[in-house]
mmCIF file of C-alpha atoms and ligand atoms in Angstrom:
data_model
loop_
_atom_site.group_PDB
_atom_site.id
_atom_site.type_symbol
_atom_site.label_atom_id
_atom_site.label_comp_id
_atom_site.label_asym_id
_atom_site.label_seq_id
_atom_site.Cartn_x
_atom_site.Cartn_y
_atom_site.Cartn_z
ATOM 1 C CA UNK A 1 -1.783 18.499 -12.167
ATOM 2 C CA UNK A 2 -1.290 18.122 -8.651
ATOM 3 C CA UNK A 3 0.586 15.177 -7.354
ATOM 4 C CA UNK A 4 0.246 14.491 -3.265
ATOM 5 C CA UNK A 5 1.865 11.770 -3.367
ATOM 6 C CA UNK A 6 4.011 9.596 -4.899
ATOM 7 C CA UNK A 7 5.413 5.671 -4.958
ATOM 8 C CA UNK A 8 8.081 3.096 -5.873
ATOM 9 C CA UNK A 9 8.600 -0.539 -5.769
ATOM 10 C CA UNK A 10 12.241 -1.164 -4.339
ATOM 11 C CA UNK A 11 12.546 -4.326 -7.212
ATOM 12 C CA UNK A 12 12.510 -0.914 -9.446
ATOM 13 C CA UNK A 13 15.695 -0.005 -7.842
ATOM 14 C CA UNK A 14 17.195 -3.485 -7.010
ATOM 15 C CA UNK A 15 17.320 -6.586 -8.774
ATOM 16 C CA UNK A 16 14.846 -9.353 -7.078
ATOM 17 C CA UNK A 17 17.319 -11.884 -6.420
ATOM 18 C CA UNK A 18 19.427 -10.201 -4.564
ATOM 19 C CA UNK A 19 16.322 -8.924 -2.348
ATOM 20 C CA UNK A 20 15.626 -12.725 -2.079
ATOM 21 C CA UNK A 21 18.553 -13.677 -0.662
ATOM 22 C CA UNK A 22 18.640 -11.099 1.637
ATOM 23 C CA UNK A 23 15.607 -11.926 2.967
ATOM 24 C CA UNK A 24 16.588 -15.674 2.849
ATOM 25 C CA UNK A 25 19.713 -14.140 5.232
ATOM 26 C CA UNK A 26 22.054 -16.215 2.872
ATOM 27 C CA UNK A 27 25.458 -14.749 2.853
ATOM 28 C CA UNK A 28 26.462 -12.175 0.486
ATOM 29 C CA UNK A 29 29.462 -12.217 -2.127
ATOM 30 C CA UNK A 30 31.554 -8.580 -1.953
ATOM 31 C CA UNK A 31 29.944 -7.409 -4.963
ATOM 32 C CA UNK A 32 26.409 -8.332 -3.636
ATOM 33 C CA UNK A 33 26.804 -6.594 -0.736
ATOM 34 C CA UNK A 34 28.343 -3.546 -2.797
ATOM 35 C CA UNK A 35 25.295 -4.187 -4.904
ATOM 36 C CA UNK A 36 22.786 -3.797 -2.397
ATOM 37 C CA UNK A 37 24.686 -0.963 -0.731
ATOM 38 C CA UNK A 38 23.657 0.860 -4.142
ATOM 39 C CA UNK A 39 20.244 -0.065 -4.028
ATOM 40 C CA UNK A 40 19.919 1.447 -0.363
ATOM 41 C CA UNK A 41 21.781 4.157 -1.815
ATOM 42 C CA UNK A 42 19.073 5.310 -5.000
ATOM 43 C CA UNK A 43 16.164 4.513 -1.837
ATOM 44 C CA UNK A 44 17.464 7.190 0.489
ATOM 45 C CA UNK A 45 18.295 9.249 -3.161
ATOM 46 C CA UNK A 46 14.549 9.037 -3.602
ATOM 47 C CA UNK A 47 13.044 9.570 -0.334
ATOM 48 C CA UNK A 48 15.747 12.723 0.482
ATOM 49 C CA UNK A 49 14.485 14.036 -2.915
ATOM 50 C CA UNK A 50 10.296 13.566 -2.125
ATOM 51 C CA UNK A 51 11.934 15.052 0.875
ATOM 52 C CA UNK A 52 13.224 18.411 -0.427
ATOM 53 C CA UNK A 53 9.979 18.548 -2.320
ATOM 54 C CA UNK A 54 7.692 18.440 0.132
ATOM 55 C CA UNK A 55 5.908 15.469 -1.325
ATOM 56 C CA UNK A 56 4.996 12.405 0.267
ATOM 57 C CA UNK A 57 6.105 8.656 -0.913
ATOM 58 C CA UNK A 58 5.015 5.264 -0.557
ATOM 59 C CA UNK A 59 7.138 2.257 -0.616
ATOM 60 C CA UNK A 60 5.210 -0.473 -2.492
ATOM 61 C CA UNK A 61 4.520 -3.771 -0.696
ATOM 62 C CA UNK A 62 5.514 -6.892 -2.972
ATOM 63 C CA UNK A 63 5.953 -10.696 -2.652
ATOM 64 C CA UNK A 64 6.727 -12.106 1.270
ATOM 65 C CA UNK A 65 10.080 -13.738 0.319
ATOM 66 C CA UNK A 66 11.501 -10.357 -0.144
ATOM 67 C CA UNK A 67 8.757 -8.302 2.017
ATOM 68 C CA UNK A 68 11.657 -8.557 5.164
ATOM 69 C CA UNK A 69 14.349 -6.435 3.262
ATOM 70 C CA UNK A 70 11.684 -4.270 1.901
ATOM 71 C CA UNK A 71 10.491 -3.207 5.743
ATOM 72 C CA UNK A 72 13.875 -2.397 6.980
ATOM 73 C CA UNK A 73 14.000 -0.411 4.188
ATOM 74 C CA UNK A 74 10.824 1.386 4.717
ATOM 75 C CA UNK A 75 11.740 1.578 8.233
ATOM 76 C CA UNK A 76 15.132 3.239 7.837
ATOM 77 C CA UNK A 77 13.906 5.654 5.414
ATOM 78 C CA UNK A 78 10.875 6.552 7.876
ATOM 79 C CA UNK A 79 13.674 6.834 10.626
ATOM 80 C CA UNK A 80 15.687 9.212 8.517
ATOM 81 C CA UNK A 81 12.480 11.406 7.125
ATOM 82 C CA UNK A 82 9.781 11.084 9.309
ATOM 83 C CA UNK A 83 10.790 12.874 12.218
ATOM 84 C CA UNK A 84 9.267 16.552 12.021
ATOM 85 C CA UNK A 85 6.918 15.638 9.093
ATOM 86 C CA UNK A 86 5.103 12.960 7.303
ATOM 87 C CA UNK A 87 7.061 11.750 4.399
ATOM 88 C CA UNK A 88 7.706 7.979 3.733
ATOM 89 C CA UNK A 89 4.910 5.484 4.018
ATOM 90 C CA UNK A 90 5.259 1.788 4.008
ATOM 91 C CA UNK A 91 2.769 -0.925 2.448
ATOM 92 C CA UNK A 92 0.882 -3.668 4.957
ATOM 93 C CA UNK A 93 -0.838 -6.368 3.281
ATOM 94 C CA UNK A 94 -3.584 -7.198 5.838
ATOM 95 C CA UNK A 95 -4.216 -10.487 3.018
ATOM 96 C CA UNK A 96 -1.068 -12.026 5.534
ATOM 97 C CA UNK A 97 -2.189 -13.259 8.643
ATOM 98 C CA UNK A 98 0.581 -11.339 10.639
ATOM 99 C CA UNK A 99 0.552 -7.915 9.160
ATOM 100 C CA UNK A 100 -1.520 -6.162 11.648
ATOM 101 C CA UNK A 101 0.504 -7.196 14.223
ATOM 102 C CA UNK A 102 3.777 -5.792 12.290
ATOM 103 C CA UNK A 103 1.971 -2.523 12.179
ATOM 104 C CA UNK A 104 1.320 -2.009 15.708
ATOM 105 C CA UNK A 105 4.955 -3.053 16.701
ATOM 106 C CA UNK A 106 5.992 -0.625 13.874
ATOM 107 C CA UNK A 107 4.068 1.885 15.604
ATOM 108 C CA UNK A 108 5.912 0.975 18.927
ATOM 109 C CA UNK A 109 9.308 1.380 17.257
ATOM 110 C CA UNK A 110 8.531 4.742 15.475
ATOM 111 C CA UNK A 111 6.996 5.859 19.179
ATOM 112 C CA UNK A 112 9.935 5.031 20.742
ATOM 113 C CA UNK A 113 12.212 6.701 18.181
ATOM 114 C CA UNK A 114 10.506 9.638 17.638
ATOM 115 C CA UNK A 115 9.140 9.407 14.307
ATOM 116 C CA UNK A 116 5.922 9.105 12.486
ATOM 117 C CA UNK A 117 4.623 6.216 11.119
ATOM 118 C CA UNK A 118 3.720 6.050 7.508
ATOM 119 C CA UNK A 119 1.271 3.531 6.455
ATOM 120 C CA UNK A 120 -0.033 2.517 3.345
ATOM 121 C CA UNK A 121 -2.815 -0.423 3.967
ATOM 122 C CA UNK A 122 -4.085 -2.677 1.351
ATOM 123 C CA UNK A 123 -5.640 -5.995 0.999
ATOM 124 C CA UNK A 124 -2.584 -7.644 -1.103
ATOM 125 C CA UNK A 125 -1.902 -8.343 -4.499
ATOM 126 C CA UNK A 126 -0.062 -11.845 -5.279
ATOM 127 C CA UNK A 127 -2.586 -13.874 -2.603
ATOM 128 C CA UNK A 128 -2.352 -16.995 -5.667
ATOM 129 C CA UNK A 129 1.206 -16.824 -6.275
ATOM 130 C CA UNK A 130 1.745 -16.877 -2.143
ATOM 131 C CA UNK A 131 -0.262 -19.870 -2.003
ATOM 132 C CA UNK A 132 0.649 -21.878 -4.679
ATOM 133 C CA UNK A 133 4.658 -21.441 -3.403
ATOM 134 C CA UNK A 134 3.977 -22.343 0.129
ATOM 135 C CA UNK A 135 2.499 -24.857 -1.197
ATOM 136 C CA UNK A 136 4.921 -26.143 -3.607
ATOM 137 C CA UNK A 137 7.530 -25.645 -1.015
ATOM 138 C CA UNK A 138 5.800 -26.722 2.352
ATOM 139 C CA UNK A 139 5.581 -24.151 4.663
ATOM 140 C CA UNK A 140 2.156 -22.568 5.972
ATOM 141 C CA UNK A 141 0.287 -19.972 3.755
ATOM 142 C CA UNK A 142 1.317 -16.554 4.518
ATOM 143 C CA UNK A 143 -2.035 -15.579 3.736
ATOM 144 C CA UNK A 144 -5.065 -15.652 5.659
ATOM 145 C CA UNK A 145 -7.302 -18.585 5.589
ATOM 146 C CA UNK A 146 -10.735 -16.190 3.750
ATOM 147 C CA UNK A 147 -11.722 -13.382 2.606
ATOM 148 C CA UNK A 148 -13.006 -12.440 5.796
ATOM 149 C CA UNK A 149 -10.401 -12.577 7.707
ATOM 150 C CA UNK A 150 -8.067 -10.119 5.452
ATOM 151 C CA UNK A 151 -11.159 -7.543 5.624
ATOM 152 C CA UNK A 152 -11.490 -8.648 9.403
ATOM 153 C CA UNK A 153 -7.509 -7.364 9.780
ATOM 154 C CA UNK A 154 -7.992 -4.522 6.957
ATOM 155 C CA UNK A 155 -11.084 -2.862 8.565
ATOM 156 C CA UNK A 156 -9.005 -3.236 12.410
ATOM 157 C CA UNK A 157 -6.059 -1.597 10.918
ATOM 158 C CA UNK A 158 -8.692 1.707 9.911
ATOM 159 C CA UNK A 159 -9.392 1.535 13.372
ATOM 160 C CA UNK A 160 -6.086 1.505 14.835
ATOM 161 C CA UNK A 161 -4.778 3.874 12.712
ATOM 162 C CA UNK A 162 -7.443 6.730 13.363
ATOM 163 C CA UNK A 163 -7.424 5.782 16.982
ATOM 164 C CA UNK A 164 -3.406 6.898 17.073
ATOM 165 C CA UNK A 165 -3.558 9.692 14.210
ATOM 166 C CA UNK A 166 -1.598 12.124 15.702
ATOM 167 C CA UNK A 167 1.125 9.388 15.585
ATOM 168 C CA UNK A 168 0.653 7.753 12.180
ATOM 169 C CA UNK A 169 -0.471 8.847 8.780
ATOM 170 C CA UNK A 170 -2.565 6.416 6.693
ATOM 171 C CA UNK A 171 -3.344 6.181 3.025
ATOM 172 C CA UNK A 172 -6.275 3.534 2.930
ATOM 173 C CA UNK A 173 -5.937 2.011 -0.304
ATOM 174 C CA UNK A 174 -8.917 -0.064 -1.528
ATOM 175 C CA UNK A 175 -11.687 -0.520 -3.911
ATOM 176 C CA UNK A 176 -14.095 -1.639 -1.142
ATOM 177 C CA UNK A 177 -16.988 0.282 -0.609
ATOM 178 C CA UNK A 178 -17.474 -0.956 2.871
ATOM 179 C CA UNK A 179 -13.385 -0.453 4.451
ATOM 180 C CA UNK A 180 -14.459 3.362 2.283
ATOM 181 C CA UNK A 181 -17.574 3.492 4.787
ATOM 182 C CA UNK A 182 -16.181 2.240 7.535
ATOM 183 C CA UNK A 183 -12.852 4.919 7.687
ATOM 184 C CA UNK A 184 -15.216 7.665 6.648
ATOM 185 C CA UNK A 185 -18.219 6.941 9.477
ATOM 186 C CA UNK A 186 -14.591 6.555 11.926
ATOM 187 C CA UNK A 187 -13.360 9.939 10.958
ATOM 188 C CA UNK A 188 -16.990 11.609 11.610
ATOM 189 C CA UNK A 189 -17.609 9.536 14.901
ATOM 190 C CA UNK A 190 -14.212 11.028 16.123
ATOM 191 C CA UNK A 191 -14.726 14.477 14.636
ATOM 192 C CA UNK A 192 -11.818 13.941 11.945
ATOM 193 C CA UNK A 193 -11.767 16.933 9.235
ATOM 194 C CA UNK A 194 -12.344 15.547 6.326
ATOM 195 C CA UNK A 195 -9.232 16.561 4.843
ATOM 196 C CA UNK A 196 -6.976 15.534 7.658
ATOM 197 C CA UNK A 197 -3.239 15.289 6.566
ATOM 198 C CA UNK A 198 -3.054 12.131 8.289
ATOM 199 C CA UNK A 199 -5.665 10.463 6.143
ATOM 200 C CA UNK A 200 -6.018 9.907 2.566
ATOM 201 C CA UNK A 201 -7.800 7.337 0.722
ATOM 202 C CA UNK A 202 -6.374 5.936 -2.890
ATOM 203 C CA UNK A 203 -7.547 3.734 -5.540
ATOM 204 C CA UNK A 204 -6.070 2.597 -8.901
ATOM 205 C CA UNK A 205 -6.631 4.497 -12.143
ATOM 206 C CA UNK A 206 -9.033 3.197 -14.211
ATOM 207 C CA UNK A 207 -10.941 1.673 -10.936
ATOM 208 C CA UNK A 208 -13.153 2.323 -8.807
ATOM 209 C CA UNK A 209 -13.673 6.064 -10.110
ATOM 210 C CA UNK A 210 -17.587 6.270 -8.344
ATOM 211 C CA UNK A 211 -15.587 5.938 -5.310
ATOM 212 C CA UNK A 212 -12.566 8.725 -5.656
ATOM 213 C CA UNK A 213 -15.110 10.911 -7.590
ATOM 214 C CA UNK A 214 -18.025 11.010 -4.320
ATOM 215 C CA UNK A 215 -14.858 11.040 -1.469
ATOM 216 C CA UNK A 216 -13.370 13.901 -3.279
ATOM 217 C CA UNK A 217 -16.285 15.770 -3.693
ATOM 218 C CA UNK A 218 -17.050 15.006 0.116
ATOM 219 C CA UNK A 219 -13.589 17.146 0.752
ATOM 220 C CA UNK A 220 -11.862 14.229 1.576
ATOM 221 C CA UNK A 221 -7.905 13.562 0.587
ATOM 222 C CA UNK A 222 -8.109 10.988 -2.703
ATOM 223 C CA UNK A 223 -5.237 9.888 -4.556
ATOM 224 C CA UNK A 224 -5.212 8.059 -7.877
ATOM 225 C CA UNK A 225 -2.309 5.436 -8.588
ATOM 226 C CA UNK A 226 -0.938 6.364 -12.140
ATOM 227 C CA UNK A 227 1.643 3.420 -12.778
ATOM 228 C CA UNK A 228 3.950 4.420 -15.473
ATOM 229 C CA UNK A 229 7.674 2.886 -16.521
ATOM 230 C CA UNK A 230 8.744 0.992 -19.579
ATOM 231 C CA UNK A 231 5.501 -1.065 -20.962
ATOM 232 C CA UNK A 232 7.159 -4.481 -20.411
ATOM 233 C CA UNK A 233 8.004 -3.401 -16.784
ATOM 234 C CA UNK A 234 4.879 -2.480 -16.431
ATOM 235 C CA UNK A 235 2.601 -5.096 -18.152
ATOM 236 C CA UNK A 236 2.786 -7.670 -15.271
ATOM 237 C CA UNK A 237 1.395 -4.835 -13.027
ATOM 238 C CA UNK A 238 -1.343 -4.440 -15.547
ATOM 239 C CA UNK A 239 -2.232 -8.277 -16.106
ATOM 240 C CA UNK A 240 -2.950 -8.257 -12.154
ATOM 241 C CA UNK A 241 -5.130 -5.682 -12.379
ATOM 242 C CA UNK A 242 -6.994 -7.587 -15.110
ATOM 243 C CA UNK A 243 -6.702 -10.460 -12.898
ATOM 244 C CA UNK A 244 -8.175 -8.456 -10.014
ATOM 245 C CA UNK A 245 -11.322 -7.563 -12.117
ATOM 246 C CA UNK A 246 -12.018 -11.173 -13.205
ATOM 247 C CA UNK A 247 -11.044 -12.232 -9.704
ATOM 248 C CA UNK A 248 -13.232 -10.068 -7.781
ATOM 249 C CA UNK A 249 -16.705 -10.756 -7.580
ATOM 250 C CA UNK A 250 -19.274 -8.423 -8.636
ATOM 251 C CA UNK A 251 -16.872 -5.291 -8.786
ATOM 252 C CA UNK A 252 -16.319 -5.003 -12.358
ATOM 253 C CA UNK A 253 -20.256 -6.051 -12.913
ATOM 254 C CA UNK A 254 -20.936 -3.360 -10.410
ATOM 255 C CA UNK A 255 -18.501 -0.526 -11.544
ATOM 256 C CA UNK A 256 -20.257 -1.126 -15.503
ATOM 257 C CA UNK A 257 -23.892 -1.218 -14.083
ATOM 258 C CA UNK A 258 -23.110 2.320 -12.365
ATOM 259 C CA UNK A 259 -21.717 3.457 -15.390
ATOM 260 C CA UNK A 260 -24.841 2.656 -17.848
ATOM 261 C CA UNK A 261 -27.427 3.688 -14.950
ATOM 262 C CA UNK A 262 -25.473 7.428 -15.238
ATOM 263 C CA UNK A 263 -25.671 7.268 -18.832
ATOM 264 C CA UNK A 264 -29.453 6.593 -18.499
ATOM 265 C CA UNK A 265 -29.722 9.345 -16.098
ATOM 266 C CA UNK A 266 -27.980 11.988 -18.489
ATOM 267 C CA UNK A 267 -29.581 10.872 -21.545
ATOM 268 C CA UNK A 268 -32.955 11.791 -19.880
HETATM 269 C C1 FAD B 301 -3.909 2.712 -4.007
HETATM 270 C C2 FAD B 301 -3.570 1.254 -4.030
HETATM 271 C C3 FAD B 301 -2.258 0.846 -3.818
HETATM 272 C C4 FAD B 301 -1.917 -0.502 -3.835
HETATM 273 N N1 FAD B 301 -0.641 -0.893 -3.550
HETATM 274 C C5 FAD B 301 -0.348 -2.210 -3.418
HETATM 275 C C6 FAD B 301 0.921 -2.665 -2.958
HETATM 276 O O1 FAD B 301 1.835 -1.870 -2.709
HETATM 277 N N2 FAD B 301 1.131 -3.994 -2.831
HETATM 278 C C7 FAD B 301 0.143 -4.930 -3.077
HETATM 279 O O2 FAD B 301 0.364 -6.129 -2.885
HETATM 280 N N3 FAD B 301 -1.069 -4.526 -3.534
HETATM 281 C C8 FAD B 301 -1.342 -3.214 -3.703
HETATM 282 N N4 FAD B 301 -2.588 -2.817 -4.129
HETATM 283 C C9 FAD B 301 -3.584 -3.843 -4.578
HETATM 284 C C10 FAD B 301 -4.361 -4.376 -3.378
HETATM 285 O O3 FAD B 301 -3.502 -5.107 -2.555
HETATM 286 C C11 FAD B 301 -5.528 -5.281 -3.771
HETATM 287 O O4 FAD B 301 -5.062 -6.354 -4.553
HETATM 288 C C12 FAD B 301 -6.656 -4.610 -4.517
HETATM 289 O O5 FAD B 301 -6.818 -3.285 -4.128
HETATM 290 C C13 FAD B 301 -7.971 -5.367 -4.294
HETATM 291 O O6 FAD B 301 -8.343 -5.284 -2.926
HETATM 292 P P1 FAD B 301 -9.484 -4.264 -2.432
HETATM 293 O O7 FAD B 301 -9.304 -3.970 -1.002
HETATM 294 O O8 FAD B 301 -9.460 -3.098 -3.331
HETATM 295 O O9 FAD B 301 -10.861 -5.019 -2.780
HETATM 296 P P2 FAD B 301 -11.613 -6.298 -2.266
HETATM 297 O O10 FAD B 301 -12.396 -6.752 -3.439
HETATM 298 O O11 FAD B 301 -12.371 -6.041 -1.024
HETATM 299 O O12 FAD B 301 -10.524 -7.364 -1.915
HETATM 300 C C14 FAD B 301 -9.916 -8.227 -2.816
HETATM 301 C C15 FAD B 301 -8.654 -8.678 -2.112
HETATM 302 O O13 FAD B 301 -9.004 -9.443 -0.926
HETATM 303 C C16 FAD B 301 -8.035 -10.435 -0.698
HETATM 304 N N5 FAD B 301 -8.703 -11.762 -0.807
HETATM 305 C C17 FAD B 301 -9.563 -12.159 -1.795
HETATM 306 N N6 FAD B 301 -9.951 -13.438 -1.606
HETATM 307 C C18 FAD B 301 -9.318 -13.862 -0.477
HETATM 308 C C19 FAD B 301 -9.294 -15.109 0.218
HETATM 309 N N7 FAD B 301 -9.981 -16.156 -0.213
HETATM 310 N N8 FAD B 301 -8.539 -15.183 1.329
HETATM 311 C C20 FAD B 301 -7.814 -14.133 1.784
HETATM 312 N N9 FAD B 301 -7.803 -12.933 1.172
HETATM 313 C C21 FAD B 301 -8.537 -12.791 0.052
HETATM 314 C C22 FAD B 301 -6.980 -10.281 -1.805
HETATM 315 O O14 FAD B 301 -5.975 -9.453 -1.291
HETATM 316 C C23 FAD B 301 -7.755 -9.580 -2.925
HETATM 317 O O15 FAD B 301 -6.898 -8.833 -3.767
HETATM 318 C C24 FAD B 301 -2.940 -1.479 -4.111
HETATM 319 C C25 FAD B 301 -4.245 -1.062 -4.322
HETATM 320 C C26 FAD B 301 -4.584 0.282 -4.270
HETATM 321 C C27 FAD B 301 -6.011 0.690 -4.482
#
């Protein structure tokens, strides 16, 4: 099997609270801060080891109240590995109203330093949970106010990155069809290989497979997520995937009327 890349979540390595209060900037006890010093510790671990490999990772986005650690994370590691090749990618959530802006100063900083950015773009995963907590606790919605507005910032971040791809390397990970179109008409219109290293698209396994199947055979760079860990680590990542394909309107519908209409086809 060949594996291009790979991922983590850093609440694998570190225990959420302790993210949480970093992020809150609430001061740290002596063994917290020893505890976190670990956690930083098994990150670099990781990334020097995808590192020696020769295989790319991704840092997984998560929920905003401990996205802030996360980033300087991502950041650090990028600083440390991304300076002669592409190596560590970090997630963007273009579902938050200010993550396109984070990824174009990110791109300043990693100009300025030297480095390449790695960026993973997605739409964002928790977009209920987000709410309902600002909610609860009264501060404005990290999230955008539609739909259209996360694929307004997800289909600008395609743009940006393939307008600066000699500086950044994107996985665009997505089940949409049209952010799909729109990178691959980008890539054409500014005479992108297909197979760029720069560029790869992803989508989860067990979704969207009409989409990695025709990219693939169109010579472009797919992944497929495989999420794997203990089962009850891994269930909550599951139920939001079932979630997503209630949630989502028409893709589930879609990706079932696609499958009979190919059975149809082979049966005759
Ligand atoms: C390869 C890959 C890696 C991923 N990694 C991560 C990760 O690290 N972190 C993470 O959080 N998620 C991750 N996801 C999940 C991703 O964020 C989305 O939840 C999922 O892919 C659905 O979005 P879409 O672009 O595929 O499809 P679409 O159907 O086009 O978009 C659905 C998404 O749009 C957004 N949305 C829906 N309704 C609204 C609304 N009313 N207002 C504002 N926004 C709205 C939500 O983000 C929703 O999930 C990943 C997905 C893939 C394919």
């Amino acid at each position: 099997m060949r594996i291009p890349i790979t991922v983590f979540k850093i609440t694998g390595i570190g225990r959420f609270a302790l993210l949480e209060k970093l992020d809150a900037k609430q001061e740290l006890s002596a063994a917290e801060t020893a505890e976190f010093e670990k956690v930083r510790a098994r990150c670099e671990k990781i990334c020097r080891r995808a590192y020696d490999k020769n295989v790319p990772i991704m840092i997984d986005a998560e929920e905003t109240w401990i996205q802030k650690t996360i980033d300087e994370l991502a950041l650090d590691m990028m600083r440390l590995f991304n300076r002669e090749k592409l190596l560590v990618y970090n997630t963007y959530q273009m579902y938050r109203h200010d993550k396109l802006a984070d990824m174009k100063a990110d791109h300043m900083i990693a100009k300025e330093t030297g480095f390449i950015l790695g960026v993973k773009m997605v739409r964002g995963a928790y977009m209920e949970k987000e709410r309902k907590r600002a909610l609860e606790m009264g501060y404005p919605s990290p999230i955008q106010p539609d739909k259209a507005a996360s694929d307004a910032d997800y289909n600008e971040s395609l743009r940006y990155c393939v307008a600066n791809i000699k500086e950044i390397g994107f996985v665009c990970g997505t089940h949409n069809e049209e952010s799909c179109r729109i990178l691959a008409q980008l890539l054409d219109d500014n005479s992108i290989s297909h197979d760029h290293p720069h560029v790869y698209f992803a989508q989860l396994l067990g979704m969207s497979d009409n989409l990695s199947f025709n990219l693939s055979d169109s010579n472009y760079n797919v992944a497929k997520y495989v999420p794997y860990g203990p089962v009850k680590a891994v269930l909550p990542y599951l139920f939001r995937r079932a979630q997503e394909n209630t949630s989502v309107a028409g893709q589930t519908s879609r990706e079932l009327s696609l499958i009979e209409k190919e059975k149809k086809r082979r049966k005759s």
